[in-house]
Structure formats: C-alpha cells, structure tokens
C-alpha cells in the first residue's frame, strides 16, 4: 500500500537521498573523513597510553574508542564497509560478526521483544523487561549503580561472545585476540597492576559512554508501554514505540557527542542508511508523522536518562505480554 505511513515515509527518504547524490544511502565524504580521523585518534591514544603509562591517555583512549565503536555500529549495517566494521568494532573488543547476527538479525527485527538479544542483555543487574517484577535489589540499588555496572559492559560482551565461540555458535576471527594483546603489551611494559589499570580505565570509559547512550535508546518511558507497542498499526510505528530520540536538531558533527545514537528511530526505520543522513531524514520523519497523526516526540537527554533509570527500577507493563509480531507483521 503506497499510501501507508511507512510506504510514504520510505518514498520521501528515497527522493531525498537521490536529491543529495547518495541514492544508496551511503556515507558522505565528511563522514568518511571523520571515520579516519577517529580511527587514527584512537590508535594514537592507545600508543600514547602504552608509551607513557598515563591514565589521562587511558581516558582519551576510552573516549576515542567510543567514537570508533559508534562508527562500527554504523558500518556493520553497510556490507560495502565490512572491513571498516572490523577496524571499528573488533579493534576495541567487540565482534563485528557477532554484531551482524545479533544486532541486525535480532535487535532490529524484534526490537524490545523477547527475541531481541538486547532485551535481557543487562539482566539480572539492570532489568529492561517491562513485564516482570523486580526484586528489592533490582528495584532500589542496582538502577542507581548503572554507571558502575556499565563500566564492565565491554568485558561482559567479550565474555558472552567467548562462551558462544566455545559452544560453536560463533566463528573465531583473529581479531578476537586484539583486546588480550593490548592488555598483554600494557602489562609487559608497566607491570600487572599498572598495566591492567590502564586498560580497565580505557574500557570502563568506553563501556559507560557507549552503553549509556544505547540503553537510553530503548528504555525511555514510552518504550516501556507494551500496550502501545502491541497496538502499533505497522512495523514502522512499532519502531516509533520502541525507540527514543533526543537532540534531533543537531547537525552531523554535533551529534557525535551522543555517538550519533540520538537519531535512533531514524536508524531503526532505515538501518542500511548511513548516519550522516539521519539529521535530514529526521525532519522528513517528523513531517510525515504529523500528516498521518502518528504520535512521535523527541525528548531531552537528561529527561530520557532519568526515565531509563526509572524503567530499570519499576516495571511499567506488569501482567502483559510483549507481542513479537506487533505492528501488523
């Protein structure tokens, strides 16, 4: 039906991408240049951390690794840039192959449902399922310790992927050895405690930065409304009811402060489209939602953060069932 919400939105986005000279939705020249700047900034920070043993450079390494990971999240959706995904994700401790299976084929297809690998990815420490009760620790303590918990996010992801390798559910890639190699080089130069501390600070900064943004994307108050999601008229509306946005007037460079995850609804609606186009598509999305009288509003990042913490603490859809195939599927 070419008159349905998502059909109209999709055709308008296609027209826009053609008009700006990127009919395939690929990255702009500015985006490509910034990727290489980010990659070499991370590499230089890593070398400086190893050479100087400075915790200031550990923090800088964590920040640049976060930006590099953000680019990896972008490249993993674009087969043409698979090598750049390896350079971005595997270099900092993730697995681009694992992300391809779990993130693209589970999270994007079944967002905020039991089939979404992110749905229980932080449990039992941070519970994101809005239909289950929390125990007293999960309600009153752990949500407010989320910054500390997320410092271990990269390690949890690495260990989980390692177990999947052992069980034969993932394929081994030599890049799996990059993180322990970095740790080994630091320990060899600076000793066990100092070397481990350098690596831990870098990984903690990245884990806190990246996973805070990622969890804000799907744990705002409206994302926890199971009834609204189940009643979505089509798949696109289900994505609107499962994703949270903020800072939607920011141009591409400025959105980097949020790792370009602030346009997350656009990303879910057009996952193969490079994030350098998200700002312009956001305007098209808001205009189309208004025409179809579909409820959509972007929030303030601090407000969404507080909603996320409350969602960890309090279930908002008890005694309900999340429908995997909501949205007319």
PDB file of C-alpha atoms in Angstrom:
ATOM      1  CA  UNK A   1       0.000   0.000   0.000  1.00  0.00           C
ATOM      2  CA  UNK A   2       1.842   3.095  -1.236  1.00  0.00           C
ATOM      3  CA  UNK A   3      -0.410   5.335   0.853  1.00  0.00           C
ATOM      4  CA  UNK A   4       0.504   3.700   4.191  1.00  0.00           C
ATOM      5  CA  UNK A   5       2.690   5.580   6.668  1.00  0.00           C
ATOM      6  CA  UNK A   6       5.912   3.645   6.155  1.00  0.00           C
ATOM      7  CA  UNK A   7       5.480   3.488   2.375  1.00  0.00           C
ATOM      8  CA  UNK A   8       5.080   7.256   2.129  1.00  0.00           C
ATOM      9  CA  UNK A   9       7.975   7.851   4.509  1.00  0.00           C
ATOM     10  CA  UNK A  10      10.217   5.440   2.597  1.00  0.00           C
ATOM     11  CA  UNK A  11       9.475   7.042  -0.775  1.00  0.00           C
ATOM     12  CA  UNK A  12      10.197  10.503   0.612  1.00  0.00           C
ATOM     13  CA  UNK A  13      13.519   9.360   2.033  1.00  0.00           C
ATOM     14  CA  UNK A  14      14.443   7.736  -1.281  1.00  0.00           C
ATOM     15  CA  UNK A  15      13.696  11.013  -3.076  1.00  0.00           C
ATOM     16  CA  UNK A  16      15.816  12.927  -0.572  1.00  0.00           C
ATOM     17  CA  UNK A  17      18.805  10.593  -0.895  1.00  0.00           C
ATOM     18  CA  UNK A  18      18.663  10.845  -4.666  1.00  0.00           C
ATOM     19  CA  UNK A  19      18.489  14.624  -4.450  1.00  0.00           C
ATOM     20  CA  UNK A  20      21.661  14.836  -2.320  1.00  0.00           C
ATOM     21  CA  UNK A  21      23.585  12.458  -4.568  1.00  0.00           C
ATOM     22  CA  UNK A  22      23.541   9.374  -2.324  1.00  0.00           C
ATOM     23  CA  UNK A  23      20.802   7.130  -3.770  1.00  0.00           C
ATOM     24  CA  UNK A  24      22.289   4.101  -1.998  1.00  0.00           C
ATOM     25  CA  UNK A  25      22.202   5.849   1.387  1.00  0.00           C
ATOM     26  CA  UNK A  26      25.975   5.589   1.720  1.00  0.00           C
ATOM     27  CA  UNK A  27      28.237   7.845   3.790  1.00  0.00           C
ATOM     28  CA  UNK A  28      29.092  11.403   2.857  1.00  0.00           C
ATOM     29  CA  UNK A  29      32.685  12.437   2.266  1.00  0.00           C
ATOM     30  CA  UNK A  30      32.607  14.264   5.599  1.00  0.00           C
ATOM     31  CA  UNK A  31      31.566  11.046   7.341  1.00  0.00           C
ATOM     32  CA  UNK A  32      34.350   9.026   5.725  1.00  0.00           C
ATOM     33  CA  UNK A  33      36.938  11.628   6.654  1.00  0.00           C
ATOM     34  CA  UNK A  34      35.733  11.744  10.253  1.00  0.00           C
ATOM     35  CA  UNK A  35      35.958   7.962  10.483  1.00  0.00           C
ATOM     36  CA  UNK A  36      39.639   8.011   9.574  1.00  0.00           C
ATOM     37  CA  UNK A  37      40.271  10.894  11.982  1.00  0.00           C
ATOM     38  CA  UNK A  38      38.566   8.880  14.739  1.00  0.00           C
ATOM     39  CA  UNK A  39      40.481   5.709  13.912  1.00  0.00           C
ATOM     40  CA  UNK A  40      43.893   7.361  13.990  1.00  0.00           C
ATOM     41  CA  UNK A  41      42.967   9.385  17.090  1.00  0.00           C
ATOM     42  CA  UNK A  42      42.142   6.117  18.863  1.00  0.00           C
ATOM     43  CA  UNK A  43      45.337   4.482  17.617  1.00  0.00           C
ATOM     44  CA  UNK A  44      47.468   7.449  18.694  1.00  0.00           C
ATOM     45  CA  UNK A  45      45.802   7.490  22.123  1.00  0.00           C
ATOM     46  CA  UNK A  46      46.416   3.763  22.517  1.00  0.00           C
ATOM     47  CA  UNK A  47      50.109   4.098  21.628  1.00  0.00           C
ATOM     48  CA  UNK A  48      50.498   7.088  23.945  1.00  0.00           C
ATOM     49  CA  UNK A  49      48.853   5.162  26.792  1.00  0.00           C
ATOM     50  CA  UNK A  50      51.255   2.266  26.243  1.00  0.00           C
ATOM     51  CA  UNK A  51      54.312   4.505  25.860  1.00  0.00           C
ATOM     52  CA  UNK A  52      53.650   6.931  28.725  1.00  0.00           C
ATOM     53  CA  UNK A  53      51.611   4.801  31.110  1.00  0.00           C
ATOM     54  CA  UNK A  54      49.337   7.782  31.672  1.00  0.00           C
ATOM     55  CA  UNK A  55      45.776   7.367  32.940  1.00  0.00           C
ATOM     56  CA  UNK A  56      44.884  10.609  31.175  1.00  0.00           C
ATOM     57  CA  UNK A  57      45.578   8.811  27.929  1.00  0.00           C
ATOM     58  CA  UNK A  58      43.536   5.848  29.206  1.00  0.00           C
ATOM     59  CA  UNK A  59      40.541   8.163  29.443  1.00  0.00           C
ATOM     60  CA  UNK A  60      41.277   9.583  25.995  1.00  0.00           C
ATOM     61  CA  UNK A  61      41.610   6.060  24.609  1.00  0.00           C
ATOM     62  CA  UNK A  62      38.204   5.201  26.059  1.00  0.00           C
ATOM     63  CA  UNK A  63      36.603   8.282  24.525  1.00  0.00           C
ATOM     64  CA  UNK A  64      38.094   7.708  21.082  1.00  0.00           C
ATOM     65  CA  UNK A  65      37.190   4.015  21.296  1.00  0.00           C
ATOM     66  CA  UNK A  66      33.585   5.071  21.925  1.00  0.00           C
ATOM     67  CA  UNK A  67      33.537   7.161  18.759  1.00  0.00           C
ATOM     68  CA  UNK A  68      35.190   4.333  16.859  1.00  0.00           C
ATOM     69  CA  UNK A  69      32.593   1.893  18.201  1.00  0.00           C
ATOM     70  CA  UNK A  70      29.869   4.282  17.068  1.00  0.00           C
ATOM     71  CA  UNK A  71      31.287   4.160  13.564  1.00  0.00           C
ATOM     72  CA  UNK A  72      31.397   0.371  13.814  1.00  0.00           C
ATOM     73  CA  UNK A  73      27.697   0.343  14.657  1.00  0.00           C
ATOM     74  CA  UNK A  74      27.196   2.391  11.505  1.00  0.00           C
ATOM     75  CA  UNK A  75      29.408   0.269   9.221  1.00  0.00           C
ATOM     76  CA  UNK A  76      28.037  -3.087  10.342  1.00  0.00           C
ATOM     77  CA  UNK A  77      24.779  -2.192   8.601  1.00  0.00           C
ATOM     78  CA  UNK A  78      26.534  -1.480   5.298  1.00  0.00           C
ATOM     79  CA  UNK A  79      28.065  -4.566   3.630  1.00  0.00           C
ATOM     80  CA  UNK A  80      30.288  -2.388   1.448  1.00  0.00           C
ATOM     81  CA  UNK A  81      32.097  -1.224   4.581  1.00  0.00           C
ATOM     82  CA  UNK A  82      32.522  -4.577   6.315  1.00  0.00           C
ATOM     83  CA  UNK A  83      36.294  -4.098   6.612  1.00  0.00           C
ATOM     84  CA  UNK A  84      35.745  -0.753   8.309  1.00  0.00           C
ATOM     85  CA  UNK A  85      33.384  -2.510  10.736  1.00  0.00           C
ATOM     86  CA  UNK A  86      36.204  -4.878  11.688  1.00  0.00           C
ATOM     87  CA  UNK A  87      38.513  -1.891  12.169  1.00  0.00           C
ATOM     88  CA  UNK A  88      35.946  -0.140  14.348  1.00  0.00           C
ATOM     89  CA  UNK A  89      34.352  -2.871  16.474  1.00  0.00           C
ATOM     90  CA  UNK A  90      36.917  -5.662  16.707  1.00  0.00           C
ATOM     91  CA  UNK A  91      39.737  -3.212  17.425  1.00  0.00           C
ATOM     92  CA  UNK A  92      38.083  -2.091  20.645  1.00  0.00           C
ATOM     93  CA  UNK A  93      36.960  -5.527  21.882  1.00  0.00           C
ATOM     94  CA  UNK A  94      33.636  -6.240  20.160  1.00  0.00           C
ATOM     95  CA  UNK A  95      32.905  -8.781  17.425  1.00  0.00           C
ATOM     96  CA  UNK A  96      31.535  -7.387  14.176  1.00  0.00           C
ATOM     97  CA  UNK A  97      30.492 -10.895  13.125  1.00  0.00           C
ATOM     98  CA  UNK A  98      28.578 -11.376  16.361  1.00  0.00           C
ATOM     99  CA  UNK A  99      27.005  -7.957  15.999  1.00  0.00           C
ATOM    100  CA  UNK A 100      25.873  -8.776  12.494  1.00  0.00           C
ATOM    101  CA  UNK A 101      23.917 -11.807  13.689  1.00  0.00           C
ATOM    102  CA  UNK A 102      22.583 -10.460  16.966  1.00  0.00           C
ATOM    103  CA  UNK A 103      22.188  -6.774  16.268  1.00  0.00           C
ATOM    104  CA  UNK A 104      20.950  -6.814  12.687  1.00  0.00           C
ATOM    105  CA  UNK A 105      19.015 -10.068  12.637  1.00  0.00           C
ATOM    106  CA  UNK A 106      17.556  -9.960  16.159  1.00  0.00           C
ATOM    107  CA  UNK A 107      17.574  -6.493  17.667  1.00  0.00           C
ATOM    108  CA  UNK A 108      16.431  -4.626  14.558  1.00  0.00           C
ATOM    109  CA  UNK A 109      13.825  -7.180  13.567  1.00  0.00           C
ATOM    110  CA  UNK A 110      12.311  -7.747  17.029  1.00  0.00           C
ATOM    111  CA  UNK A 111      13.086  -4.552  18.937  1.00  0.00           C
ATOM    112  CA  UNK A 112      12.154  -4.609  22.644  1.00  0.00           C
ATOM    113  CA  UNK A 113      10.712  -8.128  22.499  1.00  0.00           C
ATOM    114  CA  UNK A 114      11.916 -11.430  23.989  1.00  0.00           C
ATOM    115  CA  UNK A 115      13.518 -12.219  20.609  1.00  0.00           C
ATOM    116  CA  UNK A 116      15.669  -9.080  20.855  1.00  0.00           C
ATOM    117  CA  UNK A 117      19.115 -10.042  22.196  1.00  0.00           C
ATOM    118  CA  UNK A 118      19.293  -6.643  23.952  1.00  0.00           C
ATOM    119  CA  UNK A 119      16.066  -7.331  25.857  1.00  0.00           C
ATOM    120  CA  UNK A 120      17.774  -9.269  28.634  1.00  0.00           C
ATOM    121  CA  UNK A 121      21.360  -8.325  27.833  1.00  0.00           C
ATOM    122  CA  UNK A 122      21.935  -6.478  31.122  1.00  0.00           C
ATOM    123  CA  UNK A 123      19.866  -8.773  33.366  1.00  0.00           C
ATOM    124  CA  UNK A 124      19.884  -9.574  36.232  1.00  0.00           C
ATOM    125  CA  UNK A 125      21.769  -6.390  37.106  1.00  0.00           C
ATOM    126  CA  UNK A 126      19.686  -3.951  35.058  1.00  0.00           C
ATOM    127  CA  UNK A 127      16.269  -5.343  34.157  1.00  0.00           C
ATOM    128  CA  UNK A 128      14.767  -3.858  30.993  1.00  0.00           C
ATOM    129  CA  UNK A 129      11.748  -6.149  30.545  1.00  0.00           C
ATOM    130  CA  UNK A 130       8.712  -4.011  31.486  1.00  0.00           C
ATOM    131  CA  UNK A 131       6.521  -7.047  32.148  1.00  0.00           C
ATOM    132  CA  UNK A 132       8.456  -8.640  35.031  1.00  0.00           C
ATOM    133  CA  UNK A 133       8.669  -7.658  38.670  1.00  0.00           C
ATOM    134  CA  UNK A 134      11.989  -6.539  40.176  1.00  0.00           C
ATOM    135  CA  UNK A 135      13.347  -7.834  43.456  1.00  0.00           C
ATOM    136  CA  UNK A 136      14.347  -5.333  46.132  1.00  0.00           C
ATOM    137  CA  UNK A 137      17.975  -5.095  44.980  1.00  0.00           C
ATOM    138  CA  UNK A 138      16.962  -4.678  41.349  1.00  0.00           C
ATOM    139  CA  UNK A 139      14.452  -2.010  42.343  1.00  0.00           C
ATOM    140  CA  UNK A 140      16.257   0.094  44.915  1.00  0.00           C
ATOM    141  CA  UNK A 141      20.003  -0.392  44.420  1.00  0.00           C
ATOM    142  CA  UNK A 142      21.178  -1.601  41.016  1.00  0.00           C
ATOM    143  CA  UNK A 143      19.413   1.014  38.841  1.00  0.00           C
ATOM    144  CA  UNK A 144      21.312   3.767  40.623  1.00  0.00           C
ATOM    145  CA  UNK A 145      24.578   1.877  40.254  1.00  0.00           C
ATOM    146  CA  UNK A 146      24.163   1.694  36.488  1.00  0.00           C
ATOM    147  CA  UNK A 147      27.251   3.864  35.771  1.00  0.00           C
ATOM    148  CA  UNK A 148      29.396   1.398  37.713  1.00  0.00           C
ATOM    149  CA  UNK A 149      27.725  -1.628  36.110  1.00  0.00           C
ATOM    150  CA  UNK A 150      28.164  -0.246  32.599  1.00  0.00           C
ATOM    151  CA  UNK A 151      31.905   0.153  33.192  1.00  0.00           C
ATOM    152  CA  UNK A 152      32.008  -3.636  32.831  1.00  0.00           C
ATOM    153  CA  UNK A 153      29.860  -3.648  29.674  1.00  0.00           C
ATOM    154  CA  UNK A 154      32.696  -4.357  27.252  1.00  0.00           C
ATOM    155  CA  UNK A 155      34.005  -7.226  29.398  1.00  0.00           C
ATOM    156  CA  UNK A 156      30.525  -8.751  29.671  1.00  0.00           C
ATOM    157  CA  UNK A 157      30.119  -8.547  25.909  1.00  0.00           C
ATOM    158  CA  UNK A 158      33.559 -10.091  25.321  1.00  0.00           C
ATOM    159  CA  UNK A 159      32.971 -12.955  27.765  1.00  0.00           C
ATOM    160  CA  UNK A 160      29.493 -13.685  26.383  1.00  0.00           C
ATOM    161  CA  UNK A 161      30.894 -13.867  22.855  1.00  0.00           C
ATOM    162  CA  UNK A 162      33.706 -16.132  24.071  1.00  0.00           C
ATOM    163  CA  UNK A 163      31.185 -18.574  25.529  1.00  0.00           C
ATOM    164  CA  UNK A 164      29.297 -18.564  22.234  1.00  0.00           C
ATOM    165  CA  UNK A 165      32.569 -19.403  20.490  1.00  0.00           C
ATOM    166  CA  UNK A 166      33.160 -22.326  22.845  1.00  0.00           C
ATOM    167  CA  UNK A 167      29.632 -23.610  22.228  1.00  0.00           C
ATOM    168  CA  UNK A 168      30.156 -23.388  18.477  1.00  0.00           C
ATOM    169  CA  UNK A 169      27.577 -20.661  17.894  1.00  0.00           C
ATOM    170  CA  UNK A 170      30.113 -18.116  16.651  1.00  0.00           C
ATOM    171  CA  UNK A 171      33.074 -18.298  14.278  1.00  0.00           C
ATOM    172  CA  UNK A 172      36.531 -17.422  15.535  1.00  0.00           C
ATOM    173  CA  UNK A 173      38.289 -14.458  13.942  1.00  0.00           C
ATOM    174  CA  UNK A 174      41.915 -13.468  14.643  1.00  0.00           C
ATOM    175  CA  UNK A 175      40.670 -10.031  15.706  1.00  0.00           C
ATOM    176  CA  UNK A 176      39.298 -11.725  18.840  1.00  0.00           C
ATOM    177  CA  UNK A 177      42.869 -11.638  20.144  1.00  0.00           C
ATOM    178  CA  UNK A 178      43.306  -7.874  19.811  1.00  0.00           C
ATOM    179  CA  UNK A 179      41.960  -6.948  23.259  1.00  0.00           C
ATOM    180  CA  UNK A 180      44.053  -9.501  25.203  1.00  0.00           C
ATOM    181  CA  UNK A 181      47.033  -8.486  23.059  1.00  0.00           C
ATOM    182  CA  UNK A 182      46.587  -4.851  24.085  1.00  0.00           C
ATOM    183  CA  UNK A 183      46.352  -5.910  27.733  1.00  0.00           C
ATOM    184  CA  UNK A 184      49.432  -8.098  27.430  1.00  0.00           C
ATOM    185  CA  UNK A 185      51.505  -5.296  25.928  1.00  0.00           C
ATOM    186  CA  UNK A 186      50.476  -2.910  28.710  1.00  0.00           C
ATOM    187  CA  UNK A 187      51.266  -5.421  31.445  1.00  0.00           C
ATOM    188  CA  UNK A 188      54.604  -6.280  29.822  1.00  0.00           C
ATOM    189  CA  UNK A 189      55.607  -2.608  29.863  1.00  0.00           C
ATOM    190  CA  UNK A 190      54.064  -1.360  33.116  1.00  0.00           C
ATOM    191  CA  UNK A 191      53.554  -4.422  35.297  1.00  0.00           C
ATOM    192  CA  UNK A 192      50.395  -6.276  36.277  1.00  0.00           C
ATOM    193  CA  UNK A 193      48.556  -3.690  38.376  1.00  0.00           C
ATOM    194  CA  UNK A 194      49.502  -0.583  36.423  1.00  0.00           C
ATOM    195  CA  UNK A 195      49.024  -2.246  33.043  1.00  0.00           C
ATOM    196  CA  UNK A 196      45.658  -3.735  33.971  1.00  0.00           C
ATOM    197  CA  UNK A 197      44.589  -0.411  35.463  1.00  0.00           C
ATOM    198  CA  UNK A 198      45.377   1.433  32.246  1.00  0.00           C
ATOM    199  CA  UNK A 199      43.317  -0.996  30.196  1.00  0.00           C
ATOM    200  CA  UNK A 200      40.482  -1.100  32.721  1.00  0.00           C
ATOM    201  CA  UNK A 201      40.090   2.694  32.795  1.00  0.00           C
ATOM    202  CA  UNK A 202      40.010   2.868  28.986  1.00  0.00           C
ATOM    203  CA  UNK A 203      37.451   0.065  28.711  1.00  0.00           C
ATOM    204  CA  UNK A 204      35.368   1.494  31.545  1.00  0.00           C
ATOM    205  CA  UNK A 205      35.131   4.907  29.917  1.00  0.00           C
ATOM    206  CA  UNK A 206      34.043   3.337  26.655  1.00  0.00           C
ATOM    207  CA  UNK A 207      31.559   0.990  28.346  1.00  0.00           C
ATOM    208  CA  UNK A 208      29.979   3.776  30.358  1.00  0.00           C
ATOM    209  CA  UNK A 209      29.788   6.203  27.431  1.00  0.00           C
ATOM    210  CA  UNK A 210      28.597   3.829  24.731  1.00  0.00           C
ATOM    211  CA  UNK A 211      26.180   1.642  26.676  1.00  0.00           C
ATOM    212  CA  UNK A 212      24.555   4.603  28.434  1.00  0.00           C
ATOM    213  CA  UNK A 213      23.613   6.045  25.046  1.00  0.00           C
ATOM    214  CA  UNK A 214      22.497   2.646  23.759  1.00  0.00           C
ATOM    215  CA  UNK A 215      20.287   1.899  26.770  1.00  0.00           C
ATOM    216  CA  UNK A 216      18.686   5.348  26.605  1.00  0.00           C
ATOM    217  CA  UNK A 217      17.628   4.474  23.046  1.00  0.00           C
ATOM    218  CA  UNK A 218      15.161   1.784  24.108  1.00  0.00           C
ATOM    219  CA  UNK A 219      14.354   2.329  27.778  1.00  0.00           C
ATOM    220  CA  UNK A 220      12.643   5.707  27.849  1.00  0.00           C
ATOM    221  CA  UNK A 221       9.176   5.794  29.384  1.00  0.00           C
ATOM    222  CA  UNK A 222       7.219   5.422  26.133  1.00  0.00           C
ATOM    223  CA  UNK A 223       9.398   2.453  25.082  1.00  0.00           C
ATOM    224  CA  UNK A 224       8.105   0.573  28.127  1.00  0.00           C
ATOM    225  CA  UNK A 225       4.442   0.932  27.126  1.00  0.00           C
ATOM    226  CA  UNK A 226       3.752  -2.622  25.993  1.00  0.00           C
ATOM    227  CA  UNK A 227       0.116  -1.915  25.123  1.00  0.00           C
ATOM    228  CA  UNK A 228       1.062   0.884  22.729  1.00  0.00           C
ATOM    229  CA  UNK A 229       3.696  -1.247  21.051  1.00  0.00           C
ATOM    230  CA  UNK A 230       1.384  -4.229  20.716  1.00  0.00           C
ATOM    231  CA  UNK A 231      -1.283  -1.994  19.160  1.00  0.00           C
ATOM    232  CA  UNK A 232       1.069  -0.448  16.584  1.00  0.00           C
ATOM    233  CA  UNK A 233      -0.556  -0.192  13.167  1.00  0.00           C
ATOM    234  CA  UNK A 234       2.548  -1.306  11.280  1.00  0.00           C
ATOM    235  CA  UNK A 235       6.201  -2.228  11.780  1.00  0.00           C
ATOM    236  CA  UNK A 236       7.372   1.379  11.451  1.00  0.00           C
ATOM    237  CA  UNK A 237       5.005   2.570  14.170  1.00  0.00           C
ATOM    238  CA  UNK A 238       6.228  -0.291  16.361  1.00  0.00           C
ATOM    239  CA  UNK A 239       9.751   1.117  15.944  1.00  0.00           C
ATOM    240  CA  UNK A 240       8.495   4.571  16.938  1.00  0.00           C
ATOM    241  CA  UNK A 241       7.055   2.981  20.081  1.00  0.00           C
ATOM    242  CA  UNK A 242      10.312   1.178  20.847  1.00  0.00           C
ATOM    243  CA  UNK A 243      12.962   3.849  20.267  1.00  0.00           C
ATOM    244  CA  UNK A 244      13.854   7.176  21.886  1.00  0.00           C
ATOM    245  CA  UNK A 245      15.467  10.240  20.314  1.00  0.00           C
ATOM    246  CA  UNK A 246      16.923  13.489  21.590  1.00  0.00           C
ATOM    247  CA  UNK A 247      18.907  16.407  20.191  1.00  0.00           C
ATOM    248  CA  UNK A 248      17.167  15.955  16.848  1.00  0.00           C
ATOM    249  CA  UNK A 249      18.114  19.404  15.552  1.00  0.00           C
ATOM    250  CA  UNK A 250      21.834  18.693  15.797  1.00  0.00           C
ATOM    251  CA  UNK A 251      23.882  18.535  12.589  1.00  0.00           C
ATOM    252  CA  UNK A 252      26.108  15.548  11.892  1.00  0.00           C
ATOM    253  CA  UNK A 253      29.266  16.738  13.635  1.00  0.00           C
ATOM    254  CA  UNK A 254      27.475  17.984  16.740  1.00  0.00           C
ATOM    255  CA  UNK A 255      25.556  14.700  17.081  1.00  0.00           C
ATOM    256  CA  UNK A 256      28.897  12.989  17.657  1.00  0.00           C
ATOM    257  CA  UNK A 257      28.678  13.956  21.322  1.00  0.00           C
ATOM    258  CA  UNK A 258      25.876  11.373  21.572  1.00  0.00           C
ATOM    259  CA  UNK A 259      27.748   8.867  19.388  1.00  0.00           C
ATOM    260  CA  UNK A 260      25.136   9.577  16.696  1.00  0.00           C
ATOM    261  CA  UNK A 261      22.638   7.452  18.643  1.00  0.00           C
ATOM    262  CA  UNK A 262      20.327  10.407  19.265  1.00  0.00           C
ATOM    263  CA  UNK A 263      18.613   9.785  15.884  1.00  0.00           C
ATOM    264  CA  UNK A 264      17.864   6.212  16.794  1.00  0.00           C
ATOM    265  CA  UNK A 265      14.319   5.977  15.482  1.00  0.00           C
ATOM    266  CA  UNK A 266      15.554   7.024  12.035  1.00  0.00           C
ATOM    267  CA  UNK A 267      18.272   4.404  12.309  1.00  0.00           C
ATOM    268  CA  UNK A 268      15.734   1.690  13.093  1.00  0.00           C
ATOM    269  CA  UNK A 269      13.448   2.735  10.273  1.00  0.00           C
ATOM    270  CA  UNK A 270      16.322   2.912   7.763  1.00  0.00           C
ATOM    271  CA  UNK A 271      19.105   0.716   9.166  1.00  0.00           C
ATOM    272  CA  UNK A 272      21.036   0.496   5.880  1.00  0.00           C
ATOM    273  CA  UNK A 273      21.231   4.286   5.577  1.00  0.00           C
ATOM    274  CA  UNK A 274      24.414   5.919   6.809  1.00  0.00           C
ATOM    275  CA  UNK A 275      24.117   8.031   9.926  1.00  0.00           C
ATOM    276  CA  UNK A 276      25.431  11.108   8.115  1.00  0.00           C
ATOM    277  CA  UNK A 277      21.920  11.385   6.592  1.00  0.00           C
ATOM    278  CA  UNK A 278      19.975  10.976   9.829  1.00  0.00           C
ATOM    279  CA  UNK A 279      19.519  14.651  10.629  1.00  0.00           C
ATOM    280  CA  UNK A 280      17.812  15.402   7.307  1.00  0.00           C
ATOM    281  CA  UNK A 281      15.704  12.228   7.446  1.00  0.00           C
ATOM    282  CA  UNK A 282      14.591  13.162  10.962  1.00  0.00           C
ATOM    283  CA  UNK A 283      12.853  16.244   9.572  1.00  0.00           C
ATOM    284  CA  UNK A 284      11.099  14.093   6.968  1.00  0.00           C
ATOM    285  CA  UNK A 285      10.018  11.653   9.675  1.00  0.00           C
ATOM    286  CA  UNK A 286       8.534  14.355  11.897  1.00  0.00           C
ATOM    287  CA  UNK A 287       6.662  15.927   8.981  1.00  0.00           C
ATOM    288  CA  UNK A 288       5.239  12.559   7.892  1.00  0.00           C
ATOM    289  CA  UNK A 289       4.193  11.630  11.437  1.00  0.00           C
ATOM    290  CA  UNK A 290       2.314  14.905  11.736  1.00  0.00           C
ATOM    291  CA  UNK A 291       0.487  14.304   8.455  1.00  0.00           C
ATOM    292  CA  UNK A 292      -0.560  10.787   9.492  1.00  0.00           C
ATOM    293  CA  UNK A 293      -1.395  11.916  13.054  1.00  0.00           C
ATOM    294  CA  UNK A 294       1.057   9.415  14.486  1.00  0.00           C
ATOM    295  CA  UNK A 295       2.312  10.267  17.945  1.00  0.00           C
ATOM    296  CA  UNK A 296       6.026  10.981  17.931  1.00  0.00           C
ATOM    297  CA  UNK A 297       8.058  13.349  20.045  1.00  0.00           C
ATOM    298  CA  UNK A 298      11.744  13.650  20.757  1.00  0.00           C
ATOM    299  CA  UNK A 299      12.900  14.228  24.305  1.00  0.00           C
ATOM    300  CA  UNK A 300      15.561  15.916  26.357  1.00  0.00           C
ATOM    301  CA  UNK A 301      18.625  13.682  27.016  1.00  0.00           C
ATOM    302  CA  UNK A 302      18.557  14.264  30.778  1.00  0.00           C
ATOM    303  CA  UNK A 303      14.832  13.504  30.925  1.00  0.00           C
ATOM    304  CA  UNK A 304      15.300  10.302  28.908  1.00  0.00           C
ATOM    305  CA  UNK A 305      18.199   9.278  31.151  1.00  0.00           C
ATOM    306  CA  UNK A 306      16.024   9.638  34.251  1.00  0.00           C
ATOM    307  CA  UNK A 307      13.227   7.699  32.551  1.00  0.00           C
ATOM    308  CA  UNK A 308      15.714   4.948  31.743  1.00  0.00           C
ATOM    309  CA  UNK A 309      16.800   4.652  35.376  1.00  0.00           C
ATOM    310  CA  UNK A 310      13.159   4.518  36.486  1.00  0.00           C
ATOM    311  CA  UNK A 311      12.448   1.816  33.911  1.00  0.00           C
ATOM    312  CA  UNK A 312      15.254  -0.297  35.406  1.00  0.00           C
ATOM    313  CA  UNK A 313      13.632   0.099  38.796  1.00  0.00           C
ATOM    314  CA  UNK A 314       9.917  -0.165  38.057  1.00  0.00           C
ATOM    315  CA  UNK A 315       8.084  -2.391  35.567  1.00  0.00           C
ATOM    316  CA  UNK A 316       5.525  -0.401  33.594  1.00  0.00           C
ATOM    317  CA  UNK A 317       3.624  -3.238  31.929  1.00  0.00           C
ATOM    318  CA  UNK A 318       3.079  -5.919  34.542  1.00  0.00           C
ATOM    319  CA  UNK A 319       0.636  -8.725  33.697  1.00  0.00           C
ATOM    320  CA  UNK A 320       1.073  -8.031  29.976  1.00  0.00           C
ATOM    321  CA  UNK A 321       2.729  -9.954  27.164  1.00  0.00           C
ATOM    322  CA  UNK A 322       5.069  -8.381  24.608  1.00  0.00           C
ATOM    323  CA  UNK A 323       3.936  -9.472  21.142  1.00  0.00           C
ATOM    324  CA  UNK A 324       6.935 -10.335  18.982  1.00  0.00           C
ATOM    325  CA  UNK A 325       4.938  -9.703  15.797  1.00  0.00           C
ATOM    326  CA  UNK A 326       3.315  -6.440  16.836  1.00  0.00           C
ATOM    327  CA  UNK A 327       2.960  -3.785  14.170  1.00  0.00           C
ATOM    328  CA  UNK A 328       0.977  -5.668  11.596  1.00  0.00           C
ATOM    329  CA  UNK A 329       3.628  -8.346  10.964  1.00  0.00           C
TER     330      UNK A 329
END
